[in-house]
Short mmCIF file of C-alpha atoms in Angstrom, two decimals:
data_model
loop_
_atom_site.label_atom_id
_atom_site.label_comp_id
_atom_site.label_asym_id
_atom_site.label_seq_id
_atom_site.Cartn_x
_atom_site.Cartn_y
_atom_site.Cartn_z
CA UNK A 1 106.51 -69.85 -126.49
CA UNK A 2 103.27 -69.05 -124.88
CA UNK A 3 102.90 -71.58 -122.38
CA UNK A 4 104.59 -71.98 -118.94
CA UNK A 5 104.37 -70.93 -115.30
CA UNK A 6 104.90 -67.15 -116.26
CA UNK A 7 102.09 -66.61 -118.66
CA UNK A 8 99.19 -64.64 -117.03
CA UNK A 9 96.07 -66.16 -116.75
CA UNK A 10 92.89 -64.18 -117.89
CA UNK A 11 90.83 -62.07 -115.38
CA UNK A 12 87.50 -62.80 -115.21
CA UNK A 13 84.97 -60.29 -116.18
CA UNK A 14 83.34 -59.89 -112.82
CA UNK A 15 86.63 -59.02 -111.25
CA UNK A 16 87.25 -56.67 -113.68
CA UNK A 17 84.00 -55.02 -113.24
CA UNK A 18 84.49 -54.85 -109.23
CA UNK A 19 88.27 -53.30 -109.92
CA UNK A 20 86.46 -50.53 -111.92
CA UNK A 21 84.13 -49.58 -108.92
CA UNK A 22 85.36 -47.05 -106.73
CA UNK A 23 86.84 -48.13 -103.47
CA UNK A 24 86.00 -45.83 -100.83
CA UNK A 25 86.47 -46.57 -97.40
CA UNK A 26 83.89 -46.03 -94.70
CA UNK A 27 83.99 -46.12 -91.00
CA UNK A 28 81.55 -48.40 -89.33
CA UNK A 29 79.12 -45.79 -88.61
CA UNK A 30 79.27 -44.37 -91.84
CA UNK A 31 78.85 -47.94 -93.91
CA UNK A 32 75.74 -48.60 -91.76
CA UNK A 33 74.34 -44.72 -92.67
CA UNK A 34 75.27 -45.59 -96.35
CA UNK A 35 73.41 -49.09 -96.24
CA UNK A 36 70.29 -47.69 -94.30
CA UNK A 37 70.00 -44.82 -96.77
CA UNK A 38 70.51 -46.58 -99.68
CA UNK A 39 68.06 -49.25 -98.90
CA UNK A 40 65.26 -46.96 -97.68
CA UNK A 41 65.25 -44.90 -101.08
CA UNK A 42 65.31 -48.44 -102.88
CA UNK A 43 62.40 -49.23 -100.55
CA UNK A 44 60.52 -46.14 -101.68
CA UNK A 45 61.19 -46.59 -105.64
CA UNK A 46 60.16 -50.57 -105.15
CA UNK A 47 56.75 -48.74 -103.77
CA UNK A 48 56.26 -46.30 -106.46
CA UNK A 49 57.28 -48.19 -109.26
CA UNK A 50 56.67 -52.06 -108.37
CA UNK A 51 53.90 -51.78 -105.63
CA UNK A 52 56.16 -52.90 -103.08
CA UNK A 53 57.54 -56.23 -104.59
CA UNK A 54 59.39 -57.89 -101.91
CA UNK A 55 61.12 -60.18 -104.34
CA UNK A 56 62.66 -57.11 -106.10
CA UNK A 57 63.72 -55.31 -102.73
CA UNK A 58 65.40 -58.74 -101.59
CA UNK A 59 67.41 -58.54 -104.69
CA UNK A 60 68.26 -55.27 -104.57
CA UNK A 61 69.37 -55.98 -100.87
CA UNK A 62 72.24 -58.44 -101.77
CA UNK A 63 74.43 -55.89 -103.81
CA UNK A 64 74.04 -53.28 -101.16
CA UNK A 65 75.33 -55.68 -98.81
CA UNK A 66 78.27 -56.55 -100.74
CA UNK A 67 79.19 -53.00 -101.40
CA UNK A 68 78.61 -52.17 -97.56
CA UNK A 69 81.18 -54.88 -96.84
CA UNK A 70 83.61 -54.14 -99.71
CA UNK A 71 83.80 -50.10 -98.68
CA UNK A 72 84.01 -50.36 -95.02
CA UNK A 73 87.54 -49.79 -93.84
CA UNK A 74 89.72 -52.67 -92.45
CA UNK A 75 89.57 -51.49 -88.87
CA UNK A 76 85.49 -51.78 -89.02
CA UNK A 77 85.08 -54.76 -90.73
CA UNK A 78 82.70 -56.44 -88.03
CA UNK A 79 80.27 -53.79 -88.39
CA UNK A 80 79.29 -54.89 -91.83
CA UNK A 81 77.32 -57.75 -90.97
CA UNK A 82 75.76 -56.10 -88.35
CA UNK A 83 74.70 -53.35 -89.86
CA UNK A 84 73.24 -54.91 -93.07
CA UNK A 85 70.13 -56.23 -91.12
CA UNK A 86 69.53 -52.66 -89.63
CA UNK A 87 69.49 -51.23 -93.06
CA UNK A 88 66.95 -53.96 -94.25
CA UNK A 89 64.70 -53.24 -91.50
CA UNK A 90 65.00 -49.16 -92.42
CA UNK A 91 64.28 -49.87 -95.94
CA UNK A 92 61.16 -52.51 -95.53
CA UNK A 93 59.20 -49.75 -93.82
CA UNK A 94 57.86 -48.33 -97.16
CA UNK A 95 56.83 -51.64 -98.54
CA UNK A 96 55.37 -53.07 -95.41
CA UNK A 97 51.97 -51.74 -95.75
CA UNK A 98 51.00 -51.13 -92.11
CA UNK A 99 48.08 -49.08 -91.30
CA UNK A 100 46.52 -47.65 -88.20
CA UNK A 101 49.14 -45.50 -86.57
CA UNK A 102 52.58 -46.23 -85.09
CA UNK A 103 51.49 -49.55 -83.62
CA UNK A 104 50.20 -50.91 -86.91
CA UNK A 105 52.91 -49.93 -88.96
CA UNK A 106 55.69 -51.66 -86.29
CA UNK A 107 53.47 -54.88 -86.75
CA UNK A 108 53.40 -54.49 -90.32
CA UNK A 109 57.62 -53.99 -90.16
CA UNK A 110 57.75 -57.29 -88.06
CA UNK A 111 55.58 -59.44 -89.96
CA UNK A 112 57.38 -58.33 -93.25
CA UNK A 113 60.76 -59.25 -91.57
CA UNK A 114 59.82 -62.48 -90.58
CA UNK A 115 58.28 -63.12 -93.97
CA UNK A 116 61.12 -62.00 -95.83
CA UNK A 117 63.72 -63.59 -93.67
CA UNK A 118 65.40 -65.42 -95.88
CA UNK A 119 66.37 -62.39 -98.04
CA UNK A 120 67.80 -60.89 -94.71
CA UNK A 121 69.59 -63.85 -93.94
CA UNK A 122 70.98 -64.08 -97.41
CA UNK A 123 72.33 -60.36 -97.72
CA UNK A 124 73.82 -60.72 -94.02
CA UNK A 125 75.86 -63.95 -95.33
CA UNK A 126 77.24 -62.11 -98.11
CA UNK A 127 78.35 -59.34 -96.11
CA UNK A 128 79.90 -61.63 -93.50
CA UNK A 129 81.56 -63.84 -96.13
CA UNK A 130 83.24 -60.75 -98.01
CA UNK A 131 84.30 -59.40 -94.64
CA UNK A 132 85.66 -62.43 -93.41
CA UNK A 133 87.82 -62.76 -96.79
CA UNK A 134 89.03 -59.33 -96.60
CA UNK A 135 90.13 -59.85 -92.79
CA UNK A 136 92.22 -63.30 -93.80
CA UNK A 137 93.76 -61.33 -96.85
CA UNK A 138 94.64 -58.52 -94.61
CA UNK A 139 96.01 -60.75 -92.02
CA UNK A 140 98.01 -62.39 -94.32
CA UNK A 141 99.32 -59.29 -95.71
CA UNK A 142 100.40 -58.59 -92.26
CA UNK A 143 102.39 -61.37 -91.78
CA UNK A 144 104.15 -61.12 -94.94
CA UNK A 145 105.25 -57.77 -93.84
CA UNK A 146 106.23 -58.88 -90.63
CA UNK A 147 108.56 -61.75 -92.48
CA UNK A 148 109.97 -59.73 -94.90
CA UNK A 149 111.13 -57.19 -92.19
CA UNK A 150 112.49 -59.89 -90.03
CA UNK A 151 114.64 -61.39 -92.69
CA UNK A 152 115.74 -57.95 -93.56
CA UNK A 153 116.66 -57.49 -89.83
CA UNK A 154 118.54 -60.81 -89.45
CA UNK A 155 120.41 -59.72 -92.73
CA UNK A 156 121.70 -56.57 -91.49
CA UNK A 157 122.71 -57.67 -88.02
CA UNK A 158 124.52 -60.87 -90.24
CA UNK A 159 126.36 -58.28 -92.08
CA UNK A 160 127.04 -56.17 -89.22
CA UNK A 161 128.48 -59.25 -87.24
CA UNK A 162 130.85 -59.90 -90.28
CA UNK A 163 132.10 -56.36 -90.53
CA UNK A 164 133.11 -56.72 -86.69
CA UNK A 165 134.78 -60.01 -87.14
CA UNK A 166 136.62 -58.76 -89.90
CA UNK A 167 137.75 -55.54 -87.96
CA UNK A 168 139.13 -57.79 -85.03
CA UNK A 169 140.69 -60.02 -87.17
CA UNK A 170 142.29 -57.66 -89.87
CA UNK A 171 144.98 -54.91 -89.14
CA UNK A 172 143.79 -51.94 -87.16
CA UNK A 173 146.43 -49.97 -87.24
CA UNK A 174 149.92 -49.00 -89.17
CA UNK A 175 151.60 -52.05 -90.84
CA UNK A 176 152.99 -54.74 -88.08
CA UNK A 177 156.53 -54.15 -87.23
CA UNK A 178 158.80 -56.48 -89.26
CA UNK A 179 160.55 -59.21 -87.39
CA UNK A 180 163.65 -58.07 -85.59
CA UNK A 181 167.04 -59.28 -87.30
CA UNK A 182 168.69 -61.66 -85.45
CA UNK A 183 170.82 -60.17 -82.88
CA UNK A 184 169.16 -57.28 -82.30
CA UNK A 185 166.98 -56.51 -79.25
CA UNK A 186 163.59 -54.78 -79.49
CA UNK A 187 164.76 -51.50 -78.43
CA UNK A 188 167.41 -50.99 -81.20
CA UNK A 189 170.34 -52.76 -82.66
CA UNK A 190 172.21 -55.23 -80.57
CA UNK A 191 171.14 -54.37 -77.17
CA UNK A 192 168.99 -51.74 -75.11
CA UNK A 193 169.50 -48.06 -76.20
CA UNK A 194 170.38 -48.97 -79.82
CA UNK A 195 173.98 -49.45 -78.84
CA UNK A 196 176.08 -51.85 -80.54
CA UNK A 197 177.93 -54.23 -78.57
CA UNK A 198 181.72 -54.70 -79.55
CA UNK A 199 184.21 -57.23 -78.83
CA UNK A 200 187.23 -56.48 -76.80
CA UNK A 201 190.42 -57.74 -78.65
CA UNK A 202 191.99 -61.06 -77.37
CA UNK A 203 195.56 -59.80 -76.13
#
């Protein structure tokens, strides 16, 4: 019988592809540097191959944002939505097309960020959603571990209490002394010192 609750559901191909990807754990600074370096390289490639197409650059920014949020370590999840906008600004420099020195280049970058803010917000949203899901899963895992350890401790305490109760109610030494025969004193037979009381003959 193939049906039933125990039957495994098929895993989507997208999930399988994500599982095959490497799973590094970058610090917050490492994740920011990774995103900035990748976006800068993509910006130069976009300018070289496609004459600085903003649509292609924006489309490439989305998977980079997702990978940054996936690869940052759990303790630095909050840095993912902060680092990807900076990476977008760094990578947009080659395709901004500014001229006239530093001032003109800076104005071109600001203009490009304002014009293509949709891609910037989209990538930041992707990174924020992935980081939030990872954070919720981590909190659930910690709560599950806490409940498991708490139930294990309670079971051990209960078992220890049962053992102590059995020790108090059970025989803790040699077998209890047999009840004394009628007419025998606790110290021996028939009276103190173990001597048997003799009856005097009646004259």
